[in-house]
Short mmCIF file of C-alpha atoms in Angstrom, two decimals:
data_model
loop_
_atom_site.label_atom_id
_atom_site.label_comp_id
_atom_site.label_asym_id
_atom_site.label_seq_id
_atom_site.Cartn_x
_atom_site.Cartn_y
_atom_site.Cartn_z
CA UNK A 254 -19.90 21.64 -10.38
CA UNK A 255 -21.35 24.48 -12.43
CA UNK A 256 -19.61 26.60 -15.55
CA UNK A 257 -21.29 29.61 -14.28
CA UNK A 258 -19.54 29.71 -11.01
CA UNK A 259 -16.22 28.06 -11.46
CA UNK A 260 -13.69 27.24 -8.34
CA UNK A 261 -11.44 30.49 -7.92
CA UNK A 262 -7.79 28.75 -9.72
CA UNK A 263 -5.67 27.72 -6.84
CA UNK A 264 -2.01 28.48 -7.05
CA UNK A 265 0.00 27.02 -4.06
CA UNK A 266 0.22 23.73 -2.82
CA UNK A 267 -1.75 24.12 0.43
CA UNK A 268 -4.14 22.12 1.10
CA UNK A 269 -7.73 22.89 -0.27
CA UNK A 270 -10.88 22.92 1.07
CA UNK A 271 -13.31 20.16 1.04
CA UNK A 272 -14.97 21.48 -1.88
CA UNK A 273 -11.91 22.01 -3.66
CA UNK A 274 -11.13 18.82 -3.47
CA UNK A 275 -14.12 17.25 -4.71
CA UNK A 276 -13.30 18.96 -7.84
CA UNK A 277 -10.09 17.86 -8.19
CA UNK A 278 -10.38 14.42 -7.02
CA UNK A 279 -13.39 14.37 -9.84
CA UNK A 280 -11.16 15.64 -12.96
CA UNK A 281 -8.15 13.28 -11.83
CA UNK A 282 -10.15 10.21 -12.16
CA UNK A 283 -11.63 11.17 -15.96
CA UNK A 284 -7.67 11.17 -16.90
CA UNK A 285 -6.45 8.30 -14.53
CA UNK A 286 -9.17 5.96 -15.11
CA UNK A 287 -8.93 5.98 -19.23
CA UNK A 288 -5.45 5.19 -18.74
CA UNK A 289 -6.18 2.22 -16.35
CA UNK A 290 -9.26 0.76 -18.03
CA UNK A 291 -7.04 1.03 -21.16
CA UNK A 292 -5.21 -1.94 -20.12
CA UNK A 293 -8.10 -4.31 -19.29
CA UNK A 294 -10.12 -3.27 -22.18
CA UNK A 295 -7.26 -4.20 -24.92
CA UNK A 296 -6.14 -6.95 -23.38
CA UNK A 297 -9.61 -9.31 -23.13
CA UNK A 298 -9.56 -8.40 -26.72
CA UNK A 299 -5.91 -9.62 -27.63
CA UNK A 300 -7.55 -12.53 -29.27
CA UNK A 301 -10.19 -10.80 -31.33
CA UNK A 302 -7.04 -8.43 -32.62
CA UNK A 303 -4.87 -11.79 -33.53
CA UNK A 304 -7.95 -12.65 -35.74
CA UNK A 305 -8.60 -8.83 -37.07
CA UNK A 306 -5.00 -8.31 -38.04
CA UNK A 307 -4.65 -12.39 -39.19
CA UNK A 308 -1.24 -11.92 -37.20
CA UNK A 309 0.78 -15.13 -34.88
CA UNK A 310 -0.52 -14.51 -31.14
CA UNK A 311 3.03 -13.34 -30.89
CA UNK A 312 3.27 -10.92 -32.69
CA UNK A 313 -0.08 -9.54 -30.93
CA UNK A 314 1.22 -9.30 -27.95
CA UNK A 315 3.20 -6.93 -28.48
CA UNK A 316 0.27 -4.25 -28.89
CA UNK A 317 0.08 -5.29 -24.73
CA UNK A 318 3.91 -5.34 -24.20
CA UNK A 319 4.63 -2.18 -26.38
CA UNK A 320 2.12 -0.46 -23.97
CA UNK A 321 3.39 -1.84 -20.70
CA UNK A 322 7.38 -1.30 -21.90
CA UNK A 323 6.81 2.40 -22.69
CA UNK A 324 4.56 2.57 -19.43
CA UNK A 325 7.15 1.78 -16.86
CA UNK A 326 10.00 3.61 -19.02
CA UNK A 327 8.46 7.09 -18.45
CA UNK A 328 8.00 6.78 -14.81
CA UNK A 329 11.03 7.47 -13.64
CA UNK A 330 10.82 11.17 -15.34
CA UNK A 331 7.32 11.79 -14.07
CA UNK A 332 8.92 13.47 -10.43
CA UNK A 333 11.37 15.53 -12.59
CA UNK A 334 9.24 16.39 -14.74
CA UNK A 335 6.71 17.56 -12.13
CA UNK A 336 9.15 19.57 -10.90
CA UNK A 337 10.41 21.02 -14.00
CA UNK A 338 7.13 22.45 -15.65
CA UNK A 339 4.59 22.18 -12.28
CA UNK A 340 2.46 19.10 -11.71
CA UNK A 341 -0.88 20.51 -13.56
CA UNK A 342 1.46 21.23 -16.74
CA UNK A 343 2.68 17.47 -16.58
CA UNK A 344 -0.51 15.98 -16.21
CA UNK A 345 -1.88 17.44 -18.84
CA UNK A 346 0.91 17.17 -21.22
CA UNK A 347 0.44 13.40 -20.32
CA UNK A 348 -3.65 13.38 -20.92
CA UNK A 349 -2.80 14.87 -24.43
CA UNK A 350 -0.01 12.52 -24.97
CA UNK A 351 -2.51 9.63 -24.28
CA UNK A 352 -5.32 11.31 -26.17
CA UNK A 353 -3.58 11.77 -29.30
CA UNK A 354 -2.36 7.68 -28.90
CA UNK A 355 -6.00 6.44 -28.22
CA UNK A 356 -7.07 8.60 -31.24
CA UNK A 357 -4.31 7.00 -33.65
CA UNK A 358 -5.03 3.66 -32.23
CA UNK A 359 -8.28 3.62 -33.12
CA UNK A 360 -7.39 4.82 -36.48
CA UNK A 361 -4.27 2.04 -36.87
CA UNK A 362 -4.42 0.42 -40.63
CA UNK A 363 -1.98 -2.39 -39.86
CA UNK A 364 -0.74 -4.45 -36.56
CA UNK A 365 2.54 -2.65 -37.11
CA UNK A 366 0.85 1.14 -36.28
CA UNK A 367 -1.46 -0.37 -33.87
CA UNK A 368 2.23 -1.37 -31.64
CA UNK A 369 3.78 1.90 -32.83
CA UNK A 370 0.29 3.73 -31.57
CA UNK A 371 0.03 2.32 -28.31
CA UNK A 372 3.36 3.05 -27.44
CA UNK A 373 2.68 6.40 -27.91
CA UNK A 374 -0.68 5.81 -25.52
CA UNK A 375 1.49 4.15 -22.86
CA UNK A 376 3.59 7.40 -22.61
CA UNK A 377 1.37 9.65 -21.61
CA UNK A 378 -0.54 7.18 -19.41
CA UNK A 379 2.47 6.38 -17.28
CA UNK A 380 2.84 9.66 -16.37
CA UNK A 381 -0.79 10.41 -15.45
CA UNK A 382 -1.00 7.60 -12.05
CA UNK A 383 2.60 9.14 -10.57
CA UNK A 384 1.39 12.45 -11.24
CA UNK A 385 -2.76 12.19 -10.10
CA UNK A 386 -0.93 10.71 -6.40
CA UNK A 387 1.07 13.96 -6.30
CA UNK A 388 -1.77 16.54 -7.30
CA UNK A 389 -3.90 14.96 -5.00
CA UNK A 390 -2.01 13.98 -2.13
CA UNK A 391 -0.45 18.06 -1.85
CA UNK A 392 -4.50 18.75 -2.55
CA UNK A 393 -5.58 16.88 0.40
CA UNK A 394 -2.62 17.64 2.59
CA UNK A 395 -1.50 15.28 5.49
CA UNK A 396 -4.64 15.10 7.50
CA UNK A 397 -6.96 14.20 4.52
CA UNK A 398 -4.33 11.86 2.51
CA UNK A 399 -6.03 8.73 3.70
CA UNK A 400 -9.13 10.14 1.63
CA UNK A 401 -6.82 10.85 -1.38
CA UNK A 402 -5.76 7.17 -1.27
CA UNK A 403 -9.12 5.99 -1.09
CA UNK A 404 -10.00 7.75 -4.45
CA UNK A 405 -6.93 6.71 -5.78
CA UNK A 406 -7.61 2.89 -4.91
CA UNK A 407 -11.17 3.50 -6.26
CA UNK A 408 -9.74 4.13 -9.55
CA UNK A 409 -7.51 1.39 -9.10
CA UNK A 410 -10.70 -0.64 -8.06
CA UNK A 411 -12.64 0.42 -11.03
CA UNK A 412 -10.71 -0.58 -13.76
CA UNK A 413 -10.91 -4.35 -13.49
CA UNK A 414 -14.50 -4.37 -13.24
CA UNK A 415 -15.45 -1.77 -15.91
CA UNK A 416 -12.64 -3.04 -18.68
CA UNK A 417 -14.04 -6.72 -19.80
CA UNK A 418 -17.52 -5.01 -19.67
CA UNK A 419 -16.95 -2.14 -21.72
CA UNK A 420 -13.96 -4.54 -24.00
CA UNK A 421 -16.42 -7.19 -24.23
CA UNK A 422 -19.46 -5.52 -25.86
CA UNK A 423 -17.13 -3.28 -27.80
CA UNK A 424 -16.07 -6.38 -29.72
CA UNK A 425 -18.91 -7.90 -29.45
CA UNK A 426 -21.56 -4.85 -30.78
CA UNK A 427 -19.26 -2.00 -32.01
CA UNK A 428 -16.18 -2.60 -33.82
CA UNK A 429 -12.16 -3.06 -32.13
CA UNK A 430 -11.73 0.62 -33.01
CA UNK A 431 -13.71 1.88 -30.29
CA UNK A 432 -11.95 0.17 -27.90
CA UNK A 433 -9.13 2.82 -28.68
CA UNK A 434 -11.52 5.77 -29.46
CA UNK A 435 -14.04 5.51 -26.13
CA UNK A 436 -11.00 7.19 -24.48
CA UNK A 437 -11.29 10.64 -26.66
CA UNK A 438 -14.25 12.08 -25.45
CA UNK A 439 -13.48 11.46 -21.55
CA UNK A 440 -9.77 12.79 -21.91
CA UNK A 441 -10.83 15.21 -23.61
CA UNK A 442 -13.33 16.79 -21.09
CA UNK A 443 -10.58 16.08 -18.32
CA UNK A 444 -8.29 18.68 -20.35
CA UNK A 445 -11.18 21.08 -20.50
CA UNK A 446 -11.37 20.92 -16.64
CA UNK A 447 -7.70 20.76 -15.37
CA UNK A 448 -7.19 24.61 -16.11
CA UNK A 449 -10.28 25.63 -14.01
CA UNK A 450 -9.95 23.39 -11.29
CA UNK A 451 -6.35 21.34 -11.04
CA UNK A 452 -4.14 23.58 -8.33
CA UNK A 453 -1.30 25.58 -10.64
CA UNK A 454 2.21 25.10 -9.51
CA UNK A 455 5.55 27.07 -10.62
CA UNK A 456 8.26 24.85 -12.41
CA UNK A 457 11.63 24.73 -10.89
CA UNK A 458 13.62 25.99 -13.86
CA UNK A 459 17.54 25.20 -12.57
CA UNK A 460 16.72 21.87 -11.39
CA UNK A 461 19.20 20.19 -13.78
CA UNK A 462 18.07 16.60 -15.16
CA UNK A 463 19.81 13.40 -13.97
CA UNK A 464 21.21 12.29 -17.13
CA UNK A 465 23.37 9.42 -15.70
CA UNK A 466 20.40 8.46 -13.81
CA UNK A 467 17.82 8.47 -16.69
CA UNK A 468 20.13 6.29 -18.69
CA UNK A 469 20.41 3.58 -15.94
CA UNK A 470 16.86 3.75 -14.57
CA UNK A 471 14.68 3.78 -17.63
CA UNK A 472 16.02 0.91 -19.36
CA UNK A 473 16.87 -0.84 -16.07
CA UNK A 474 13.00 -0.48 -15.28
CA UNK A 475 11.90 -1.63 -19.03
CA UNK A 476 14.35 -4.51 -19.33
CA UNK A 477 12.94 -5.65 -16.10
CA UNK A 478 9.73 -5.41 -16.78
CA UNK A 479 9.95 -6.64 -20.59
CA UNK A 480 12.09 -9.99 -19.26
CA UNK A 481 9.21 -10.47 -16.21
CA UNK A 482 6.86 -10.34 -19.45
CA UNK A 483 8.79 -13.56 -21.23
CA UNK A 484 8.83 -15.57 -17.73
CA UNK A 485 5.36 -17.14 -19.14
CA UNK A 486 7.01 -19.07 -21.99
CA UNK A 487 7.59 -22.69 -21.65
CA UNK A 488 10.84 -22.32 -20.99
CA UNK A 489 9.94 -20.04 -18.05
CA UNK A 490 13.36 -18.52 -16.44
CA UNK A 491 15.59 -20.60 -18.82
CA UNK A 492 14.26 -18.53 -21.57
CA UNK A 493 17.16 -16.11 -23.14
CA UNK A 494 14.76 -13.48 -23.89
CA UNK A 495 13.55 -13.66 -20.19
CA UNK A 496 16.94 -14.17 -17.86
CA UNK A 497 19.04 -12.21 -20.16
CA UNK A 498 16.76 -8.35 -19.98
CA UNK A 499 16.39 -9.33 -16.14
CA UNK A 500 19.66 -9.65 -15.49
CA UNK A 501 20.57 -6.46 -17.19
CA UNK A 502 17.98 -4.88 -15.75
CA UNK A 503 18.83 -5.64 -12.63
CA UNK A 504 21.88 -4.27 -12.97
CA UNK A 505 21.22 -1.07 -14.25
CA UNK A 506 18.64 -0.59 -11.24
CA UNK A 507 22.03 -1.16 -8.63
CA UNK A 508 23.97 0.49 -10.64
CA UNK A 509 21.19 3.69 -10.54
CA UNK A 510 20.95 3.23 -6.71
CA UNK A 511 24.91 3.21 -6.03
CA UNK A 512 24.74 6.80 -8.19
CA UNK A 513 21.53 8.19 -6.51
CA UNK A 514 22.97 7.47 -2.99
CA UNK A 515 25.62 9.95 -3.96
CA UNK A 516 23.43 13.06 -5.43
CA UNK A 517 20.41 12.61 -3.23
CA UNK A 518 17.77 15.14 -3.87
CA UNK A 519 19.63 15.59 -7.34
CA UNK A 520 18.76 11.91 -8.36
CA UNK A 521 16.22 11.55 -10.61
CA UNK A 522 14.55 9.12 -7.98
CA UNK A 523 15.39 9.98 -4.36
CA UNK A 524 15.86 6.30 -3.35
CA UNK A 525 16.48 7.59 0.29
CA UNK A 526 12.65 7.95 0.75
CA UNK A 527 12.75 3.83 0.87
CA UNK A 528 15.59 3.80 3.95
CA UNK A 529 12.77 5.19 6.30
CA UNK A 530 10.51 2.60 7.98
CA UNK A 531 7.20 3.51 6.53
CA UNK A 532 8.05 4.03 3.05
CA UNK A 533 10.56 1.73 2.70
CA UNK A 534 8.33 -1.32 4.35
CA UNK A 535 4.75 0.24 2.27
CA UNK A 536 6.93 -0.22 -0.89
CA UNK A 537 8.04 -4.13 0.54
CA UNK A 538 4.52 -5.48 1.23
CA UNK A 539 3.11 -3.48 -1.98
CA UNK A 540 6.06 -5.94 -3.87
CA UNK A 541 5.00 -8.77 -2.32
CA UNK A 542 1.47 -8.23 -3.02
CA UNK A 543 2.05 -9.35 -6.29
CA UNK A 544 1.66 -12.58 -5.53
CA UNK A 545 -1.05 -12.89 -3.95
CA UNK A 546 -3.62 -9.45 -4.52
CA UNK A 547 -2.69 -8.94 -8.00
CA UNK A 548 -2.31 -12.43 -8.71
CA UNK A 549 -5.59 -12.97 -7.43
CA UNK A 550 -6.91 -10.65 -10.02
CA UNK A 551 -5.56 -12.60 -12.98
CA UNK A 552 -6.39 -16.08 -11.36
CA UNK A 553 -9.98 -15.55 -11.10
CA UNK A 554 -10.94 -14.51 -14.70
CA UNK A 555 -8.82 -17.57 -15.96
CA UNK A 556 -10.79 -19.72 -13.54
CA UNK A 557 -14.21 -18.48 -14.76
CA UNK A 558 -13.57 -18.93 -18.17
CA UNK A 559 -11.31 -21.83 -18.26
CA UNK A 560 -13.24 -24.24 -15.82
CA UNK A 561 -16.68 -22.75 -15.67
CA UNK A 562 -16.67 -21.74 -19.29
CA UNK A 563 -18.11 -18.52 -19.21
CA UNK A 564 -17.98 -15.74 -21.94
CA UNK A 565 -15.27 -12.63 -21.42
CA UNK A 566 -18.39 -10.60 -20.72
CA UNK A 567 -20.02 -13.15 -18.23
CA UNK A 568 -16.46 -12.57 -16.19
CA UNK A 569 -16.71 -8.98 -16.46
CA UNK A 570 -20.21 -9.20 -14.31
CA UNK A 571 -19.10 -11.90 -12.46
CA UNK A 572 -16.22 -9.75 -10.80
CA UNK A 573 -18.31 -6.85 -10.05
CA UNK A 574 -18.22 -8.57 -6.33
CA UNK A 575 -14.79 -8.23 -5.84
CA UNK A 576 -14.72 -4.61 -6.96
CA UNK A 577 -18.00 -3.55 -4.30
CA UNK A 578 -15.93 -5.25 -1.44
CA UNK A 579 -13.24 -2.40 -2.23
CA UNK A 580 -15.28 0.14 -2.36
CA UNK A 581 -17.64 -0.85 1.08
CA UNK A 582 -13.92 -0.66 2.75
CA UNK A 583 -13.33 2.76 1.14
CA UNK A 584 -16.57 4.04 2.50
CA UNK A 585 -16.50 2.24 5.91
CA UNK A 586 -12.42 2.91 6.31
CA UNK A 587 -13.40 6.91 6.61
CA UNK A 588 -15.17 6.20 10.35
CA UNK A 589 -12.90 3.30 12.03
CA UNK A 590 -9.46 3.28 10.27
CA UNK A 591 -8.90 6.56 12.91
CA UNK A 592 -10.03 4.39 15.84
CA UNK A 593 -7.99 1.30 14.76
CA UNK A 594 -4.48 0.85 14.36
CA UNK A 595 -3.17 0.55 10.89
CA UNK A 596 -1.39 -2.85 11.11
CA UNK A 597 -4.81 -4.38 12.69
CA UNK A 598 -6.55 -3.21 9.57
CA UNK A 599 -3.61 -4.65 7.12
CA UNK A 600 -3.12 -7.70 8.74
CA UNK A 601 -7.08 -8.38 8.85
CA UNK A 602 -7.18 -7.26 5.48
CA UNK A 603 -5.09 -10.16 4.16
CA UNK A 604 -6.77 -12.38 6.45
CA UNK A 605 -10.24 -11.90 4.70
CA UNK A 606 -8.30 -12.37 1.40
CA UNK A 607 -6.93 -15.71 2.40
CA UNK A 608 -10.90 -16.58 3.72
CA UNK A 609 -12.06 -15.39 0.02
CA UNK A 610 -9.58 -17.58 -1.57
CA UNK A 611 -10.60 -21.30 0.34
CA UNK A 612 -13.99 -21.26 -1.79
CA UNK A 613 -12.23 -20.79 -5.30
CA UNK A 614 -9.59 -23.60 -3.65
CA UNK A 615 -12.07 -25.85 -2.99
CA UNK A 616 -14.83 -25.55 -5.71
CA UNK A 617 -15.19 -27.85 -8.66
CA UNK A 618 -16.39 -27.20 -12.06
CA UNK A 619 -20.32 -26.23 -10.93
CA UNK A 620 -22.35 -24.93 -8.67
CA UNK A 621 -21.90 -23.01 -5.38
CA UNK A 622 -22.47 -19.88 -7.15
CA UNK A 623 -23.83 -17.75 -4.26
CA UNK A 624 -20.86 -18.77 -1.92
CA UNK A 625 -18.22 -17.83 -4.81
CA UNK A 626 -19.65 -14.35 -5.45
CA UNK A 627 -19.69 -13.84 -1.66
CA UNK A 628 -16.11 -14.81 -1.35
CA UNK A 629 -15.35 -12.19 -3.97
CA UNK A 630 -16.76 -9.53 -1.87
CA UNK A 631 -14.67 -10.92 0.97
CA UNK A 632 -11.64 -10.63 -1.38
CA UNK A 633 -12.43 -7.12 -2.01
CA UNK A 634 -13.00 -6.09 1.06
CA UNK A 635 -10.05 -7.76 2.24
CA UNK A 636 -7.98 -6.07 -0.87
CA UNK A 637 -9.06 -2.34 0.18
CA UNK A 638 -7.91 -2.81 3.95
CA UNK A 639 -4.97 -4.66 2.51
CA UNK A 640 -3.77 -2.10 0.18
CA UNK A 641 -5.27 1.53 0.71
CA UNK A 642 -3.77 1.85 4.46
CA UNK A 643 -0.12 0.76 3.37
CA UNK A 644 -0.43 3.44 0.62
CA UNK A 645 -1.34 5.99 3.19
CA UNK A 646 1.95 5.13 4.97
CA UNK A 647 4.11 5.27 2.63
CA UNK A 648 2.74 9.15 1.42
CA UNK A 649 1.94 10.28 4.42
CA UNK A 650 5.88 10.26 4.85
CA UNK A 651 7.16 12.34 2.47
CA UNK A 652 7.31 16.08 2.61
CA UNK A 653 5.18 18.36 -0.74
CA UNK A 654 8.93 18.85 -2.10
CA UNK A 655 9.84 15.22 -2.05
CA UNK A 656 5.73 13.99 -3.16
CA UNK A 657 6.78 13.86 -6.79
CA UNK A 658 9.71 11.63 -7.03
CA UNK A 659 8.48 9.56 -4.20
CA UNK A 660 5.26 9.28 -6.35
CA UNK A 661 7.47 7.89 -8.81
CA UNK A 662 9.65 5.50 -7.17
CA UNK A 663 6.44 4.19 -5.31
CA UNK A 664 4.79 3.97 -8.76
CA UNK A 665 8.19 1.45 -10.28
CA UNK A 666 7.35 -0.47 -7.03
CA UNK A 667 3.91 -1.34 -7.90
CA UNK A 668 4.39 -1.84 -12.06
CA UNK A 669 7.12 -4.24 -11.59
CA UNK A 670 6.26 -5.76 -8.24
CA UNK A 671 2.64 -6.92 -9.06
CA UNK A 672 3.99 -8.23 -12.60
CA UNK A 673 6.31 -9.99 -10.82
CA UNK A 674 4.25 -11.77 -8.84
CA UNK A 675 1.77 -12.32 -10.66
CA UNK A 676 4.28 -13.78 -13.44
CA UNK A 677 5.53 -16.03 -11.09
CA UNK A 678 1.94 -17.31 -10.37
CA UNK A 679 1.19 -17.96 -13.85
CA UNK A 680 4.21 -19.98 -14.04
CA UNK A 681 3.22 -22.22 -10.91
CA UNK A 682 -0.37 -22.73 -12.67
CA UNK A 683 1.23 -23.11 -16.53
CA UNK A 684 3.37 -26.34 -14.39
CA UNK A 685 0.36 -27.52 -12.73
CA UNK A 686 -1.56 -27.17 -16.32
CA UNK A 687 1.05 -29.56 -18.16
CA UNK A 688 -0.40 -32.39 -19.63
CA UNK A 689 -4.35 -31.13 -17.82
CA UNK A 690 -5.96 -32.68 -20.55
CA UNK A 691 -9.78 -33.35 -18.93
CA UNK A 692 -12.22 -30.83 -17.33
CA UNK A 693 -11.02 -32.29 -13.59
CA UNK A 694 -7.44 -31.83 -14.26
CA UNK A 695 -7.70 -28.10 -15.15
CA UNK A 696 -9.72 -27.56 -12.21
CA UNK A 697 -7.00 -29.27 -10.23
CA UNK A 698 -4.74 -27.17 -11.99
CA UNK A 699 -6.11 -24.12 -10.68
CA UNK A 700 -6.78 -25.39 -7.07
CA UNK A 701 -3.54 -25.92 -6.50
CA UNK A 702 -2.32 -22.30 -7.59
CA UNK A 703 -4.92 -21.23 -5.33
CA UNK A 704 -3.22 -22.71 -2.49
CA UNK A 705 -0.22 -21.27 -3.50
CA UNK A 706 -1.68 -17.79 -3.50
CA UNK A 707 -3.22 -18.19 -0.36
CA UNK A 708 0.37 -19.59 1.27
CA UNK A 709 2.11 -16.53 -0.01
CA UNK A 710 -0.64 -14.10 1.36
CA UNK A 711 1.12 -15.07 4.38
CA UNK A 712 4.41 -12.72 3.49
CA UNK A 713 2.30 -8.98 3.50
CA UNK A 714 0.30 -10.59 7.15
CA UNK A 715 3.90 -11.33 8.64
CA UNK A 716 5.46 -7.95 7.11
CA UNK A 717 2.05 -6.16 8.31
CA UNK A 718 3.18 -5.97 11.96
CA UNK A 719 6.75 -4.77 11.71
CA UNK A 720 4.45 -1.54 10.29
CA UNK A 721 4.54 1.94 12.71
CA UNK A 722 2.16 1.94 15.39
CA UNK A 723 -0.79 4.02 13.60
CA UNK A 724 -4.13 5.42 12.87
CA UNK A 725 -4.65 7.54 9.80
#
């Protein structure tokens, strides 16, 4: 990619050429990946910012729950939106929007602006994923969109590795400022790019926005996920502040879906995309994964530092594993996954996952290092065949007009499925915790949520072969 011979601006939604889509592929991850490391990085250093701001631990949360509330809220609008003022326009608009929070962040005097700040930052960021699948996925077109997928699970992949890494020796080396301000400078070079290379796209000017659905989705969507938030509380589903918001929010989501079945493709979410087989069943088992691929995400951090007593940094390396599993499925998937049907790869997927998990089930407090970081790479591998193809489905589906509210509704799938799950598997370790009060118990603790996670892998493996007959 040169300055002195730019790509020639595309405006259509054709799919581009191979070059083309390099480019693109290559700006959308400077703005997507910011927004995803974001979330890692902060949150290793949620204790460090308890100290800084001499604040109770719950009032500090809220710097991740502000973030994660206004995340999920803006979703919904991100299809609309697309629509409205063209996809490039949106994603930008969101970039900024998230550029402007990182930079306030950073400069935050009290714990009060820091919450006020990031909710700002989450925003613009959860506009950017919904958005990134739509750009790309119309950029790639339908015989390329398993390689959009893979870049988009790359990102995905990324995040979790890089963010303790980067969080740790920020805290450690720097100051908690930069933790907010390392986002400026790669945001900003992302909005320098989008106009030369991000594929331009009309607005729809008379598409009228679903008022009555905006008011029933958004806070449906945040009450939801804010109430899946309090599940972790000793109280766990007894807890007002958790059974109260769900139930609400529960409500309002019924209540959306009884009003969208009625306008259709006038519904701020077209929840008619999830009636047909593939997207419908791609947005179950991407639910259900909660519990056991996201889940296994959180576990194994906790495990590191909790039983083998490693340092926030230390777990940042020691997942790197994991994340090169991913990406040796993202490289090998581009020369078998069109030779091998679709559920073979899913289902086998979560079959190396479950193999990756026995090791962490059965290990004690030491040793067996070599055969733990091995299992990660099995985990990974197993994650990428588990995930990426079930993704492909589901977009593969939809038609260019219906890619950005289908980005969307997918999108609400994943960011309250996988908190979902992987609330409820922090509740079945926080019960097998109580009263863990040697080294052995806590490692029992943990081997028995293990099991659990590798019992529930069973769901997406069962769901796997009810998928289409397919090879992407």
């Amino acid at each position: 990619m040169t300055t002195t011979n730019p790509l020639p601006p595309s405006t259509d939604t054709a799919p581009v050429s191979a070059r083309r889509l390099n480019a693109i592929s290559l700006v959308l991850v400077f703005g997507a990946l910011t927004t995803l490391l974001d979330t890692t990085i902060v949150n290793i250093a949620l204790d460090h910012l308890h100290r800084v701001f001499l604040a109770p631990v719950a009032d500090t949360q809220w710097i991740a729950t502000g973030y994660l509330l206004a995340y999920v809220s803006v979703i919904p609008v991100s299809g609309w939106l697309s629509e409205r003022i063209g996809a490039r326009s949106t994603w930008m608009v969101a970039v900024g929007l998230f550029t402007v929070g990182s930079l306030l962040c950073g400069l935050a005097w009290s714990l009060p602006s820091l919450v006020v700040f990031r909710v700002l930052q989450g925003l613009g960021a959860g506009l950017v994923l919904p958005v990134t699948i739509t750009i790309l996925t119309r950029a790639a077109g339908r015989e390329r969109i398993g390689r959009a997928i893979a870049t988009i699970g790359l990102i995905g992949q990324l995040a979790p590795i890089l963010g303790p890494i980067i969080g740790g020796s920020i805290v450690q080396s720097i100051s908690w400022h930069w933790l907010f301000f390392v986002n400026v400078p790669i945001c900003v070079a992302a909005l320098v790019l989008a106009p030369r290379y991000l594929p331009a796209t009309t607005g729809q000017r008379g598409h009228r926005f679903d008022l009555l659905g905006f008011v029933l989705l958004t806070p449906g969507v945040a009450l939801v996920a804010f109430g899946v938030s309090q599940l972790t509380g000793t109280e766990g589903f007894r807890a007002v502040q958790a059974w109260l918001p769900l139930t609400v929010g529960v409500a309002l989501l019924v209540a959306f879906v009884l009003t969208a079945l009625r306008r259709g493709t006038h519904a701020l979410v077209d929840v008619r995309v999830f009636a047909r087989r593939s997207f419908g069943l791609s947005s179950v088992i991407t639910f259900v994964g909660g519990f056991s691929l996201y889940a296994l995400m959180f576990l194994l951090p906790l495990w590191y530092q909790q039983v083998r007593g490693v340092s926030v940094l230390e777990t940042g390396l020691l997942l790197i594993p994991q994340g090169l599993g991913t990406m040796a499925f993202i490289v090998l998937s581009r020369k078998m996954s069109a030779r091998i049907d679709q559920r073979v790869v899913v289902a086998g997927g979560v079959v190396l996952l479950m193999l990756g998990i026995v090791p962490f089930a059965t290990a004690g407090a030491s040793g067996e290092s070599v055969l733990l970081l091995a299992a990660q790479f099995v985990q990974g591998f197993g994650m990428g065949a588990a995930s990426l193809p079930v993704m492909t489905l589901a977009f593969a589906s939809l038609s260019q007009a219906e890619t950005p509210r289908g980005s969307a509704a997918f999108s609400i799938v994943q960011r309250v499925g996988a908190p979902f799950g992987v609330t409820v598997v922090a509740v079945i370790l926080e019960h097998f915790l109580a009263g863990a009060a040697t080294p052995t118990a806590v490692a029992g603790a943990f081997t028995g949520t293990f099991w659990w996670v590798f019992g529930l892998s069973a769901i997406p493996l069962v769901l796997a072969w009810f998928m289409p007959r397919s090879r992407s």
